[in-house]
Amino acid sequence: MSKIETRGLSLFYGNFQALIDVNVQIKEKMITALIGPSGCGKSTFLRTLNRMNDLIDGIRITGEVLIDGENIYGNRTDLVLLRKKVGMVFQRPNSFPLSVFDNVAYGPRIHGSKNKAELEDIVEESLRHVELWDILKDKLDHSALNLSLEQQQRLCIARLVAVTPEVVLMDEPCSALDPVATSKVEELMAELKKQYTILIVTHNMQQAARVSDRTGFMLLGKLLEYGETRQVFTNPKEKKTEEYITGRYG
Amino acid sequence: MKIRAKSHLKISTQTQQKIAFTFLGIASILVIVPVIVIFVILIQKGLPAINWQFLTAMPRMGMRAGGIFPAIMGTLYLVSGTIVVALPLGVLAAIYLVEYARQNFLTRMIEVAIVNLAGVPSVVYGLFGMGLFVIYLKLGVSIIAGALTLAIMILPVIITSSKEALQSVPRSFREASLALGVSKWQTICCVVLPNALPGILTGTILGISRAAGETAPILFTVAAFYLPRLPKSIFDQCMALPYHLYVLSTQVPNVNPKIQYGTALVLVGIVFLLNLVAIIVRSHIRSKKQW
Ligand SMILES: Nc1ncnc2c1ncn2[C@@H]1O[C@H](COP(=O)(O)OP(=O)(O)OP(=O)(O)O)[C@@H](O)[C@H]1O
Ligand SMILES: [Mg+2]
């Protein structure tokens, strides 16, 4: 069974249809890249998967999104549980103006780990996971906002890992980072893939080709092509995909 | 010839600029002169009156001697009561307006009402408080009626500044929290409010300093003309500095002006101190704010 499946998913911002009949099946423990020109609906699609779009006024969604076989737009969905399970990393690192420790401990604390020793374990494990532990273990009480952008982005991933999600959505997670930092985050993604199902939106073709197993190409709200990354990049079925990948689009 | 004409022009723009600067300078000096003059006069004439006994003793001989202790305490009681009522009410209202209410006719009406309330003269609040709290709700002339009246008066300030403070918390913080599976209410409590707190506090202190200095709202609701003892409960009347000052200056003949100025200095000192705290809080936070 696929981890995530959408059936006839459409989304309207008021009268504007931003997603048109998206059907896709995403396998577990793989990295799926979403590419496509600006405004084609990549972020919108990503945000339907943890229902972050619900915050927007005047939005309407039709179709189904199944995660582990359950429709998250059904009326029995617990948003808190859903978002614990489907975490999100944003374009700009959005660490809280708190200490490193409190940033990572934020989720677990609210979800009920009150015990100090338990929290310390979670923080250490999460920071190890994103390879920040050795750098930050003596600076746990420093403000997270003093870290470099790359470290902050890692910290945001650690903060997410601390609530043990199963799916990680990343919306252009490297767009605020320089090339060296980018390649470090990419290495981290390859590592995270062992445990998590990852979806990444990127404008960087090389990045999509480098890190992902599957690639989806979106255009004007439609998922035009979806398949193995190698196939999409070397032998796309759609002419539009080829044009976009080779940089001849628009 | 040409060059000369040009340089002539240049001098004249420079002169224009000088004139403009002079006027601007004068204008800004005119703004601070009254403040300085008031402070100098108050300190000069009031400071000699101020000593430990003046601050801690009861008034004697029809307020012509003794201290102003009950008036100071009365003002402190009123201010505390006002905070207790206005802060939670104002912050909750602001949270509702910023985080929950959708933009519609009702919320727009509420916002218009808040703006208009801020412009209502304080004596109107006083009469309103008397009508509603003292007479209709039968609270009598009491600390609680006065504090409620003052609270209503400063609610617009607190709501407006709290709204601004809440709105200035970046959207990304809320998203980060929600995306971790934290509920909206918990997000407001754990992320939004702590980051909005400095702004909320600044607004509150400014509102409080206004409440401390107003005479009209307490005139009919709480203030006692002469009550040389401390209030027994919140249903008791009390003296208060602004009203005491008014009484000393207009109602009691042959008061030593030293006492009048001393009272004024204490009142201005309290208000000034509150404002100073607000400024310090704000600049402290601004220097620490990193987003
Ligand atoms: N809140 C909103 N209200 C109305 N329209 C919106 C809203 N958010 C996005 N849109 C529109 O929906 C379309 C898809 O937006 P989306 O942000 O998903 O694109 P994207 O593929 O992520 O673009 P980018 O690569 O620039 O991030 C765009 O045309 C955008 O203008
Ligand atoms: Mg986007």
Coordinates of C-alpha atoms and ligand atoms in Angstrom, one line a residue:
Chain A
M1 CA 0.0 0.0 0.0
S2 CA 1.2 3.5 -0.7
K3 CA 1.9 5.8 2.2
I4 CA 0.1 8.7 0.5
E5 CA -2.4 8.6 -2.2
T6 CA -4.5 11.3 -3.7
R7 CA -7.7 10.7 -5.7
G8 CA -9.2 13.4 -7.8
L9 CA -7.7 16.1 -5.6
S10 CA -8.8 19.6 -6.6
L11 CA -8.3 22.8 -4.6
F12 CA -9.9 26.2 -5.1
Y13 CA -8.8 29.5 -3.7
G14 CA -12.1 31.3 -4.0
N15 CA -12.9 31.0 -7.7
F16 CA -9.3 30.2 -8.7
Q17 CA -8.5 26.5 -9.1
A18 CA -5.0 25.9 -8.0
L19 CA -5.0 22.1 -8.1
I20 CA -6.8 20.2 -10.8
D21 CA -7.6 16.5 -10.4
V22 CA -4.3 15.4 -8.9
N23 CA -3.9 11.6 -8.7
V24 CA -0.7 10.2 -7.3
Q25 CA 0.6 7.3 -5.2
I26 CA 3.6 7.9 -3.1
K27 CA 5.6 5.0 -1.6
E28 CA 6.9 4.8 1.9
K29 CA 10.5 5.7 2.7
M30 CA 11.3 7.4 -0.5
I31 CA 12.1 10.9 -1.5
T32 CA 9.6 12.3 -3.9
A33 CA 10.5 15.6 -5.6
L34 CA 8.0 18.1 -7.0
I35 CA 9.2 20.4 -9.7
G36 CA 7.5 22.9 -11.9
P37 CA 7.4 26.6 -12.7
S38 CA 6.5 29.2 -10.1
G39 CA 2.8 29.3 -9.3
C40 CA 2.0 25.8 -10.6
G41 CA 0.7 24.7 -7.2
K42 CA 3.6 22.8 -5.7
S43 CA 3.3 24.4 -2.3
T44 CA -0.4 24.2 -2.4
F45 CA -0.3 20.5 -3.1
L46 CA 2.3 19.9 -0.3
R47 CA 0.1 21.8 2.2
T48 CA -3.0 19.8 1.4
L49 CA -1.1 16.8 2.8
N50 CA -1.0 18.1 6.4
R51 CA -4.0 20.4 6.0
M52 CA -2.0 23.6 6.5
N53 CA -4.2 25.1 3.8
D54 CA -7.1 25.0 6.2
L55 CA -5.9 28.2 7.7
I56 CA -6.7 30.1 4.6
D57 CA -10.1 31.8 4.2
G58 CA -12.3 30.9 1.2
I59 CA -10.5 27.6 0.4
R60 CA -12.4 24.6 -1.0
I61 CA -11.0 21.1 -1.5
T62 CA -12.6 18.2 -3.3
G63 CA -11.3 14.7 -3.8
E64 CA -9.5 12.5 -1.3
V65 CA -6.1 12.4 0.3
L66 CA -5.4 9.0 1.8
I67 CA -2.6 8.6 4.3
D68 CA -2.0 5.0 5.3
G69 CA -5.3 4.4 3.6
E70 CA -7.4 6.9 5.6
N71 CA -8.9 10.0 4.0
I72 CA -7.5 12.9 6.0
Y73 CA -10.3 15.1 4.7
G74 CA -12.9 12.8 6.2
N75 CA -14.8 14.2 9.1
R76 CA -13.1 12.0 11.7
T77 CA -9.6 13.4 11.2
D78 CA -7.8 14.7 14.2
L79 CA -5.7 17.6 12.9
V80 CA -3.3 17.3 15.8
L81 CA -2.6 13.7 15.1
L82 CA -2.4 14.3 11.4
R83 CA 0.2 17.1 11.8
K84 CA 2.2 15.1 14.2
K85 CA 2.4 12.3 11.6
V86 CA 2.9 14.6 8.6
G87 CA 5.5 17.2 9.6
M88 CA 6.7 20.2 7.5
V89 CA 9.9 22.0 7.0
F90 CA 9.5 25.5 5.6
Q91 CA 11.4 27.6 3.0
R92 CA 13.0 29.8 5.6
P93 CA 14.2 28.3 8.8
N94 CA 11.5 29.3 11.3
S95 CA 13.1 28.5 14.7
F96 CA 11.4 30.0 17.6
P97 CA 13.2 32.8 19.5
L98 CA 14.1 30.3 22.2
S99 CA 17.1 28.3 23.2
V100 CA 18.3 25.4 21.1
F101 CA 17.0 23.0 23.7
D102 CA 13.6 24.6 24.0
N103 CA 13.2 24.6 20.2
V104 CA 13.6 20.9 20.0
A105 CA 11.7 20.2 23.2
Y106 CA 8.8 22.3 22.1
G107 CA 6.8 19.6 20.4
P108 CA 7.4 16.8 22.9
R109 CA 6.6 19.1 25.8
I110 CA 3.3 20.0 24.4
H111 CA 2.5 16.5 23.4
G112 CA 3.0 15.4 27.0
S113 CA 6.7 14.6 27.8
K114 CA 7.1 16.5 31.0
N115 CA 9.9 14.5 32.4
K116 CA 13.2 16.3 32.2
A117 CA 15.4 13.3 31.7
E118 CA 13.0 12.1 29.0
L119 CA 13.1 15.5 27.2
E120 CA 16.9 15.5 27.4
D121 CA 17.0 12.1 25.7
I122 CA 14.6 13.3 23.0
V123 CA 16.6 16.4 22.4
E124 CA 19.9 14.6 22.2
E125 CA 18.6 11.9 19.9
S126 CA 16.9 14.4 17.6
L127 CA 20.0 16.6 17.4
R128 CA 22.2 13.6 16.7
H129 CA 19.8 12.7 13.9
V130 CA 20.5 15.9 12.1
E131 CA 24.1 15.9 13.1
L132 CA 24.0 19.0 15.2
W133 CA 24.6 17.3 18.5
D134 CA 28.4 17.4 18.4
I135 CA 28.3 21.1 17.4
L136 CA 25.6 22.2 19.8
K137 CA 25.8 19.9 22.8
D138 CA 27.5 22.7 24.9
K139 CA 25.3 25.4 23.5
L140 CA 21.9 24.0 24.2
D141 CA 21.0 27.1 26.1
H142 CA 22.0 29.5 23.4
S143 CA 19.4 31.3 21.4
A144 CA 18.5 29.3 18.2
L145 CA 18.4 32.6 16.3
N146 CA 22.2 33.0 16.6
L147 CA 22.9 29.8 14.6
S148 CA 23.7 30.0 10.9
L149 CA 20.8 29.5 8.5
E150 CA 21.9 26.0 7.7
Q151 CA 22.1 25.1 11.3
Q152 CA 18.7 26.6 11.9
Q153 CA 17.2 24.6 9.1
R154 CA 18.7 21.5 10.6
L155 CA 17.4 22.5 14.0
C156 CA 13.9 22.9 12.4
I157 CA 14.3 19.4 11.1
A158 CA 15.4 18.2 14.6
R159 CA 12.4 19.9 16.1
L160 CA 10.2 18.0 13.7
V161 CA 12.0 14.7 14.2
A162 CA 11.4 15.1 18.0
V163 CA 7.7 14.6 17.5
T164 CA 8.4 11.4 15.5
P165 CA 6.5 12.1 12.3
E166 CA 6.2 9.5 9.5
V167 CA 6.1 11.9 6.6
V168 CA 8.2 15.0 6.2
L169 CA 7.1 17.7 3.7
M170 CA 9.8 20.1 2.7
D171 CA 9.0 23.2 0.8
E172 CA 12.1 24.5 -0.9
P173 CA 14.1 23.8 2.2
C174 CA 17.4 24.9 0.7
S175 CA 16.4 28.1 -1.0
A176 CA 17.8 30.2 1.8
L177 CA 21.1 28.3 1.9
D178 CA 24.4 28.5 0.1
P179 CA 25.6 25.6 -2.0
V180 CA 27.8 24.0 0.7
A181 CA 25.0 24.1 3.2
T182 CA 22.6 22.9 0.6
S183 CA 24.7 19.8 -0.1
K184 CA 24.9 19.1 3.6
V185 CA 21.1 19.2 4.0
E186 CA 20.8 16.9 0.9
E187 CA 23.1 14.4 2.7
L188 CA 20.9 14.7 5.7
M189 CA 17.8 13.9 3.5
A190 CA 19.4 10.8 2.1
E191 CA 20.0 9.7 5.7
L192 CA 16.4 10.6 6.9
K193 CA 15.0 8.6 4.0
K194 CA 15.7 5.4 5.9
Q195 CA 13.0 6.3 8.4
Y196 CA 10.7 8.8 6.8
T197 CA 8.7 9.3 3.6
I198 CA 9.9 12.6 2.3
L199 CA 8.4 15.0 -0.2
I200 CA 10.4 17.9 -1.4
V201 CA 9.5 20.9 -3.5
T202 CA 12.5 22.4 -5.3
H203 CA 13.3 24.8 -8.1
N204 CA 16.7 23.2 -8.4
M205 CA 16.7 20.5 -11.2
Q206 CA 20.1 19.1 -10.1
Q207 CA 18.8 18.8 -6.6
A208 CA 15.7 16.9 -7.6
A209 CA 17.8 14.6 -9.8
R210 CA 20.4 14.1 -7.1
V211 CA 18.2 13.3 -4.1
S212 CA 14.9 12.0 -5.2
D213 CA 13.7 8.5 -6.1
R214 CA 10.5 9.8 -7.7
T215 CA 9.7 13.0 -9.4
G216 CA 6.5 14.7 -10.2
F217 CA 6.2 17.6 -12.7
M218 CA 3.4 20.1 -12.1
L219 CA 2.1 22.6 -14.5
L220 CA -0.8 25.0 -14.0
G221 CA -2.3 23.0 -11.2
K222 CA -2.0 19.6 -12.8
L223 CA 0.4 16.8 -12.1
L224 CA 1.6 16.4 -15.6
E225 CA 4.1 13.6 -15.1
Y226 CA 5.1 11.4 -12.3
G227 CA 7.6 8.6 -12.3
E228 CA 11.0 7.4 -11.4
T229 CA 13.4 10.3 -11.2
R230 CA 15.8 8.8 -13.7
Q231 CA 13.1 8.2 -16.2
V232 CA 11.5 11.7 -15.8
F233 CA 14.9 13.3 -16.3
T234 CA 16.3 11.2 -19.1
N235 CA 13.3 10.1 -20.9
P236 CA 10.2 12.1 -20.0
K237 CA 6.9 11.1 -21.5
E238 CA 5.5 14.5 -21.8
K239 CA 7.0 17.1 -24.1
K240 CA 6.3 19.9 -21.5
T241 CA 8.3 18.1 -18.9
E242 CA 11.3 17.8 -21.3
E243 CA 11.0 21.5 -22.1
Y244 CA 10.9 22.5 -18.5
I245 CA 13.8 20.2 -17.4
T246 CA 16.0 21.4 -20.2
G247 CA 15.2 25.0 -19.4
R248 CA 13.3 25.7 -22.5
Y249 CA 10.0 26.3 -20.8
G250 CA 8.5 29.8 -20.9
Chain B
M1 CA 27.5 85.3 -15.5
K2 CA 25.9 81.9 -15.6
I3 CA 28.1 80.5 -12.9
R4 CA 27.3 83.4 -10.7
A5 CA 23.6 82.9 -11.2
K6 CA 23.9 79.3 -10.3
S7 CA 25.9 80.0 -7.1
H8 CA 23.4 82.6 -6.2
L9 CA 20.7 80.0 -6.5
K10 CA 22.7 77.6 -4.4
I11 CA 23.1 80.0 -1.5
S12 CA 19.4 80.6 -1.5
T13 CA 18.5 76.9 -1.3
Q14 CA 21.0 76.7 1.6
T15 CA 19.4 79.6 3.3
Q16 CA 16.0 78.1 2.7
Q17 CA 17.3 74.9 4.3
K18 CA 18.7 76.9 7.3
I19 CA 15.4 78.6 7.8
A20 CA 13.5 75.3 7.6
F21 CA 15.8 73.7 10.1
T22 CA 15.5 76.7 12.4
F23 CA 11.7 76.4 12.4
L24 CA 11.8 72.7 12.9
G25 CA 14.2 73.2 15.8
I26 CA 12.0 75.8 17.4
A27 CA 8.9 73.6 17.0
S28 CA 10.6 70.7 18.7
I29 CA 11.9 72.9 21.5
L30 CA 8.5 74.3 22.0
V31 CA 7.3 70.8 22.6
I32 CA 9.7 70.0 25.3
V33 CA 9.7 73.4 27.0
P34 CA 6.4 73.0 28.8
V35 CA 7.4 69.6 30.0
I36 CA 10.6 70.9 31.4
V37 CA 9.0 74.0 32.9
I38 CA 6.3 71.9 34.6
F39 CA 8.9 69.5 36.0
V40 CA 11.2 72.3 37.2
I41 CA 8.4 74.2 39.0
L42 CA 7.0 71.0 40.5
I43 CA 10.4 69.9 41.8
Q44 CA 11.3 73.4 43.0
K45 CA 8.1 74.0 44.9
G46 CA 7.1 70.4 45.7
L47 CA 10.3 68.7 46.7
P48 CA 10.6 70.6 50.0
A49 CA 7.3 69.2 51.1
I50 CA 8.3 65.6 50.4
N51 CA 9.6 63.6 53.3
W52 CA 8.9 60.3 54.8
Q53 CA 6.1 61.6 57.0
F54 CA 4.4 63.3 54.0
L55 CA 4.4 60.0 52.1
T56 CA 3.3 57.8 55.0
A57 CA 1.1 59.8 57.3
M58 CA -2.6 60.6 57.4
P59 CA -3.7 64.1 56.5
R60 CA -4.6 66.2 59.5
M61 CA -6.3 69.5 60.2
G62 CA -8.7 69.3 57.2
M63 CA -5.8 68.3 54.9
R64 CA -3.8 71.4 55.7
A65 CA -1.1 69.3 57.4
G66 CA 0.1 65.8 57.7
G67 CA 0.6 63.4 54.8
I68 CA -1.1 62.1 51.8
F69 CA -0.7 58.4 52.6
P70 CA -4.4 57.4 52.0
A71 CA -4.4 59.1 48.6
I72 CA -1.3 57.3 47.5
M73 CA -2.6 54.0 48.7
G74 CA -6.0 54.7 47.1
T75 CA -4.4 55.4 43.8
L76 CA -2.4 52.2 44.1
Y77 CA -5.5 50.2 44.9
L78 CA -7.4 51.7 42.0
V79 CA -4.5 51.1 39.6
S80 CA -4.2 47.4 40.7
G81 CA -8.0 46.9 40.4
T82 CA -7.9 48.4 37.0
I83 CA -5.1 46.1 35.8
V84 CA -6.9 43.0 37.2
V85 CA -10.0 43.9 35.2
A86 CA -8.7 45.5 32.1
L87 CA -5.6 43.4 31.3
P88 CA -7.3 40.0 30.9
L89 CA -10.4 41.4 29.3
G90 CA -8.3 43.5 26.8
V91 CA -5.9 40.7 25.9
L92 CA -8.7 38.2 25.5
A93 CA -10.6 40.6 23.2
A94 CA -7.5 41.3 21.2
I95 CA -6.8 37.5 20.9
Y96 CA -10.3 37.0 19.6
L97 CA -10.1 39.8 17.1
V98 CA -6.7 38.9 15.8
E99 CA -6.7 35.1 15.9
Y100 CA -10.3 34.0 15.6
A101 CA -12.7 36.6 14.3
R102 CA -13.2 36.6 10.6
Q103 CA -13.3 39.9 8.8
N104 CA -16.9 40.8 8.6
F105 CA -19.4 43.5 9.4
L106 CA -19.5 42.7 13.1
T107 CA -15.7 42.7 13.6
R108 CA -15.5 46.0 11.7
M109 CA -18.1 47.5 14.0
I110 CA -16.2 46.3 17.0
E111 CA -13.0 47.9 15.7
V112 CA -14.8 51.2 15.0
A113 CA -16.3 51.1 18.5
I114 CA -12.8 50.6 20.0
V115 CA -11.4 53.6 18.1
N116 CA -14.3 55.7 19.2
L117 CA -14.2 54.6 22.8
A118 CA -10.6 55.9 22.9
G119 CA -11.8 59.3 22.0
V120 CA -14.6 59.6 24.6
P121 CA -13.9 62.3 27.2
S122 CA -13.1 60.9 30.6
V123 CA -15.9 62.7 32.4
V124 CA -18.3 60.7 30.2
Y125 CA -16.7 57.5 31.5
G126 CA -17.2 58.9 35.0
L127 CA -20.9 59.5 34.5
F128 CA -21.3 56.2 32.8
G129 CA -19.5 54.4 35.7
M130 CA -21.7 56.2 38.2
G131 CA -24.9 55.2 36.3
L132 CA -23.9 51.6 35.7
F133 CA -21.8 50.5 38.6
V134 CA -22.7 52.8 41.4
I135 CA -26.4 53.1 40.9
Y136 CA -27.7 50.4 38.6
L137 CA -25.5 47.6 39.9
K138 CA -25.7 49.0 43.4
L139 CA -22.0 48.7 44.0
G140 CA -22.1 52.1 45.7
V141 CA -19.3 54.7 45.6
S142 CA -16.5 52.1 46.0
I143 CA -13.1 51.0 44.9
I144 CA -14.6 48.3 42.7
A145 CA -16.9 50.8 40.9
G146 CA -13.9 53.2 40.3
A147 CA -11.6 50.4 39.1
L148 CA -14.3 49.1 36.7
T149 CA -14.8 52.6 35.4
L150 CA -11.1 53.2 34.9
A151 CA -10.8 49.7 33.3
I152 CA -13.4 50.5 30.7
M153 CA -11.7 53.8 30.0
I154 CA -8.3 52.2 29.3
L155 CA -9.7 49.1 27.5
P156 CA -9.3 50.6 24.1
V157 CA -5.6 51.4 24.7
I158 CA -5.0 47.9 25.9
I159 CA -6.9 46.2 23.1
T160 CA -5.3 48.3 20.4
S161 CA -1.8 47.8 21.6
S162 CA -2.4 44.1 22.3
K163 CA -3.7 43.7 18.8
E164 CA -0.7 45.3 17.3
A165 CA 1.6 43.2 19.4
L166 CA -0.2 40.0 18.4
Q167 CA -0.2 40.9 14.7
S168 CA 3.6 41.6 14.9
V169 CA 4.3 38.0 15.8
P170 CA 5.5 36.5 12.5
R171 CA 3.2 34.1 10.8
S172 CA 6.0 31.6 10.4
F173 CA 6.1 31.0 14.2
R174 CA 2.4 30.1 14.1
E175 CA 2.9 27.8 11.1
A176 CA 5.9 26.1 12.7
S177 CA 4.0 25.4 15.8
L178 CA 0.8 24.2 14.0
A179 CA 2.8 22.0 11.7
L180 CA 4.2 20.2 14.8
G181 CA 0.6 19.1 15.6
V182 CA 0.1 21.8 18.2
S183 CA -3.4 23.0 18.5
K184 CA -4.3 26.6 17.7
W185 CA -5.1 27.5 21.3
Q186 CA -1.8 26.0 22.5
T187 CA 0.0 27.8 19.7
I188 CA -1.4 31.1 20.9
C189 CA -0.5 30.3 24.5
C190 CA 3.0 28.9 23.9
V191 CA 4.3 30.9 20.9
V192 CA 2.1 33.9 20.1
L193 CA 1.5 35.4 23.6
P194 CA 5.1 35.1 24.9
N195 CA 6.3 36.9 21.8
A196 CA 3.6 39.5 22.0
L197 CA 4.0 40.1 25.8
P198 CA 6.3 43.1 25.6
G199 CA 4.0 45.0 23.4
I200 CA 1.0 44.1 25.5
L201 CA 2.8 45.2 28.6
T202 CA 3.9 48.5 27.1
G203 CA 0.3 49.2 26.2
T204 CA -1.0 48.2 29.6
I205 CA 1.5 50.4 31.4
L206 CA 0.6 53.4 29.2
G207 CA -3.1 52.7 29.9
I208 CA -2.5 52.4 33.6
S209 CA -0.5 55.6 33.8
R210 CA -3.5 57.3 32.2
A211 CA -5.8 55.7 34.8
A212 CA -3.6 56.8 37.6
G213 CA -3.8 60.4 36.6
E214 CA -7.5 60.9 35.7
T215 CA -9.8 62.7 38.0
A216 CA -13.1 62.7 36.2
P217 CA -13.8 58.9 36.1
I218 CA -13.2 58.5 39.8
L219 CA -15.0 61.7 40.9
F220 CA -18.5 60.1 41.1
T221 CA -17.5 56.5 41.4
V222 CA -15.0 56.1 44.2
A223 CA -13.1 59.2 45.4
A224 CA -13.6 60.3 48.9
F225 CA -13.2 64.0 49.7
Y226 CA -11.6 63.4 53.1
L227 CA -11.1 60.0 54.6
P228 CA -8.1 59.8 56.8
R229 CA -8.0 56.1 57.0
L230 CA -7.3 53.2 54.6
P231 CA -10.3 51.5 52.9
K232 CA -11.6 48.4 54.6
S233 CA -12.6 46.5 51.5
I234 CA -13.1 47.0 47.8
F235 CA -16.6 48.2 48.5
D236 CA -15.3 51.1 50.5
Q237 CA -14.5 54.5 49.2
C238 CA -11.0 55.8 49.1
M239 CA -9.0 58.9 48.5
A240 CA -7.0 59.2 45.3
L241 CA -4.1 61.4 44.3
P242 CA -5.7 63.3 41.3
Y243 CA -8.9 64.0 43.2
H244 CA -7.0 64.9 46.4
L245 CA -5.0 67.4 44.4
Y246 CA -8.1 68.9 42.9
V247 CA -9.6 69.2 46.4
L248 CA -6.5 70.8 47.8
S249 CA -6.3 73.3 45.1
T250 CA -9.9 74.4 44.9
Q251 CA -12.0 73.2 47.8
V252 CA -9.9 73.8 50.9
P253 CA -9.0 77.4 51.8
N254 CA -5.5 78.3 53.2
V255 CA -3.6 75.2 52.2
N256 CA 0.1 75.6 52.3
P257 CA 1.0 75.6 48.5
K258 CA 4.0 73.4 49.5
I259 CA 1.5 70.6 50.1
Q260 CA -0.3 71.1 46.9
Y261 CA 2.9 71.0 44.9
G262 CA 4.2 68.1 46.9
T263 CA 1.0 66.1 46.0
A264 CA 1.3 67.1 42.4
L265 CA 4.9 66.0 42.3
V266 CA 4.1 62.6 43.8
L267 CA 1.3 62.1 41.2
V268 CA 3.4 63.2 38.3
G269 CA 6.3 61.1 39.7
I270 CA 4.1 57.9 39.8
V271 CA 2.9 58.5 36.2
F272 CA 6.3 59.3 35.0
L273 CA 7.7 56.2 36.6
L274 CA 5.1 54.0 34.9
N275 CA 5.9 55.6 31.5
L276 CA 9.6 55.1 32.2
V277 CA 9.0 51.4 32.9
A278 CA 7.1 51.2 29.6
I279 CA 9.9 52.8 27.7
I280 CA 12.6 50.6 29.3
V281 CA 10.6 47.4 28.6
R282 CA 10.1 48.4 25.0
S283 CA 13.7 49.4 24.2
H284 CA 15.0 46.3 26.1
I285 CA 12.8 44.1 24.0
R286 CA 13.6 45.9 20.8
S287 CA 17.3 45.4 21.3
K288 CA 16.6 41.7 21.9
K289 CA 14.2 41.1 19.1
Q290 CA 15.9 39.3 16.3
W291 CA 13.3 38.4 13.8
Ligands
LIG1 N1 -3.8 32.1 -0.3 C1 -4.0 32.2 -1.6 N2 -5.1 32.8 -2.1 C2 -5.3 32.8 -3.5 N3 -4.4 32.3 -4.4 C3 -3.3 31.6 -3.9 C4 -3.0 31.6 -2.6 N4 -1.9 30.9 -2.4 C5 -1.5 30.6 -3.6 N5 -2.3 31.0 -4.6 C6 -2.2 30.8 -6.0 O1 -2.2 29.5 -6.3 C7 -1.3 29.1 -7.3 C8 -0.3 28.1 -6.8 O2 0.5 28.7 -5.7 P1 1.6 27.9 -5.0 O3 2.2 28.7 -4.0 O4 1.2 26.5 -4.7 O5 2.7 27.7 -6.2 P2 4.1 27.1 -6.2 O6 4.2 26.1 -7.3 O7 4.5 26.7 -4.8 O8 5.0 28.4 -6.6 P3 6.5 28.8 -6.2 O9 7.4 27.9 -6.9 O10 6.6 30.2 -6.6 O11 6.6 28.6 -4.7 C9 -0.6 30.5 -7.7 O12 -1.2 30.9 -8.9 C10 -0.9 31.4 -6.6 O13 -1.1 32.7 -7.0
MG2 MG 5.9 27.4 -3.3

